[in-house]
Amino acid sequence: MFDASQHLREGKRILGFVVQYETKIGDRWYPVVRYDTAHGVAHKDVLNHEGLREKVILGEMDYKEALNLADADIRENWTSYKAQFLRRMGK
């Protein structure tokens, strides 16, 4: 499991973030789930091996809440995300 993250802060205020779970299959790393604030809205992308994704908008929560949700979700559910990714890949 690999969790990459970047946070843009101003003091304690979160201005933007990216949190991504990646998994290694063979000799290649694949992004599996990514939370970010691209386009000005917090959302989650669930990816497949071709890079296609299902986008879930996180709603009205502020970026700090969304970042906390992202960290907790990936920490608690990475095995499920990996299993889903492998099923979509046909493995």
CSV table of C-alpha atoms in Angstrom, one decimal:
chain,number,residue,atom,x,y,z
A,1,MET,CA,0.0,0.0,0.0
A,2,PHE,CA,1.2,3.5,-0.8
A,3,ASP,CA,-0.6,6.6,0.3
A,4,ALA,CA,0.6,9.8,-1.3
A,5,SER,CA,-0.7,13.1,0.0
A,6,GLN,CA,-0.2,16.8,-0.5
A,7,HIS,CA,-1.8,19.5,1.6
A,8,LEU,CA,-1.9,23.3,0.9
A,9,ARG,CA,-2.4,25.2,4.1
A,10,GLU,CA,-2.6,28.8,5.3
A,11,GLY,CA,-2.1,28.6,9.1
A,12,LYS,CA,-4.6,25.9,10.2
A,13,ARG,CA,-6.9,26.4,7.2
A,14,ILE,CA,-6.7,23.8,4.4
A,15,LEU,CA,-6.7,25.5,1.0
A,16,GLY,CA,-6.5,22.3,-1.0
A,17,PHE,CA,-5.3,18.7,-0.9
A,18,VAL,CA,-4.7,15.5,-2.7
A,19,VAL,CA,-4.7,12.1,-0.9
A,20,GLN,CA,-4.2,9.0,-3.1
A,21,TYR,CA,-4.0,5.3,-2.4
A,22,GLU,CA,-1.8,3.4,-4.9
A,23,THR,CA,-1.1,-0.3,-5.2
A,24,LYS,CA,1.7,-2.2,-6.9
A,25,ILE,CA,0.8,-5.0,-9.2
A,26,GLY,CA,3.8,-6.7,-10.8
A,27,ASP,CA,6.3,-4.0,-11.3
A,28,ARG,CA,3.8,-1.2,-11.8
A,29,TRP,CA,2.1,1.2,-9.4
A,30,TYR,CA,-1.6,2.0,-10.0
A,31,PRO,CA,-3.7,4.8,-8.5
A,32,VAL,CA,-6.8,3.2,-6.9
A,33,VAL,CA,-8.6,5.9,-5.0
A,34,ARG,CA,-7.9,9.7,-5.0
A,35,TYR,CA,-9.5,12.4,-2.9
A,36,ASP,CA,-8.7,16.0,-4.0
A,37,THR,CA,-10.0,19.5,-4.4
A,38,ALA,CA,-9.4,20.0,-8.1
A,39,HIS,CA,-11.9,22.3,-9.8
A,40,GLY,CA,-12.7,23.9,-6.4
A,41,VAL,CA,-14.7,21.0,-4.9
A,42,ALA,CA,-13.7,18.2,-2.6
A,43,HIS,CA,-14.4,14.8,-4.3
A,44,LYS,CA,-13.3,11.2,-4.5
A,45,ASP,CA,-12.2,9.4,-7.7
A,46,VAL,CA,-12.4,5.6,-7.7
A,47,LEU,CA,-10.1,4.5,-10.5
A,48,ASN,CA,-9.6,1.4,-12.6
A,49,HIS,CA,-6.4,0.1,-14.3
A,50,GLU,CA,-7.2,2.1,-17.4
A,51,GLY,CA,-7.5,5.3,-15.4
A,52,LEU,CA,-11.2,5.6,-15.8
A,53,ARG,CA,-13.0,6.8,-12.8
A,54,GLU,CA,-16.2,7.1,-10.8
A,55,LYS,CA,-16.4,10.6,-9.3
A,56,VAL,CA,-18.2,11.2,-5.9
A,57,ILE,CA,-18.7,14.8,-4.9
A,58,LEU,CA,-18.3,15.1,-1.1
A,59,GLY,CA,-20.9,17.8,-0.7
A,60,GLU,CA,-20.9,20.8,1.6
A,61,MET,CA,-18.1,19.8,4.0
A,62,ASP,CA,-15.1,22.2,4.3
A,63,TYR,CA,-11.7,21.0,3.1
A,64,LYS,CA,-10.5,20.2,6.6
A,65,GLU,CA,-13.5,17.8,7.1
A,66,ALA,CA,-13.0,16.3,3.6
A,67,LEU,CA,-9.3,15.8,4.3
A,68,ASN,CA,-10.0,14.0,7.6
A,69,LEU,CA,-12.6,11.9,5.8
A,70,ALA,CA,-10.2,11.0,3.0
A,71,ASP,CA,-7.4,10.0,5.4
A,72,ALA,CA,-9.8,7.8,7.5
A,73,ASP,CA,-11.5,6.2,4.5
A,74,ILE,CA,-8.3,5.1,2.9
A,75,ARG,CA,-6.7,3.9,6.1
A,76,GLU,CA,-9.8,1.9,7.0
A,77,ASN,CA,-10.9,0.6,3.5
A,78,TRP,CA,-7.8,0.2,1.4
A,79,THR,CA,-8.1,-3.6,1.3
A,80,SER,CA,-11.7,-3.3,-0.1
A,81,TYR,CA,-10.6,-0.7,-2.6
A,82,LYS,CA,-7.7,-3.0,-3.7
A,83,ALA,CA,-10.1,-6.0,-4.1
A,84,GLN,CA,-12.5,-3.9,-6.1
A,85,PHE,CA,-9.7,-2.7,-8.3
A,86,LEU,CA,-8.4,-6.2,-8.9
A,87,ARG,CA,-11.9,-7.4,-9.8
A,88,ARG,CA,-12.3,-4.6,-12.4
A,89,MET,CA,-8.9,-5.6,-13.7
A,90,GLY,CA,-10.0,-9.3,-14.1
A,91,LYS,CA,-7.6,-10.7,-11.5
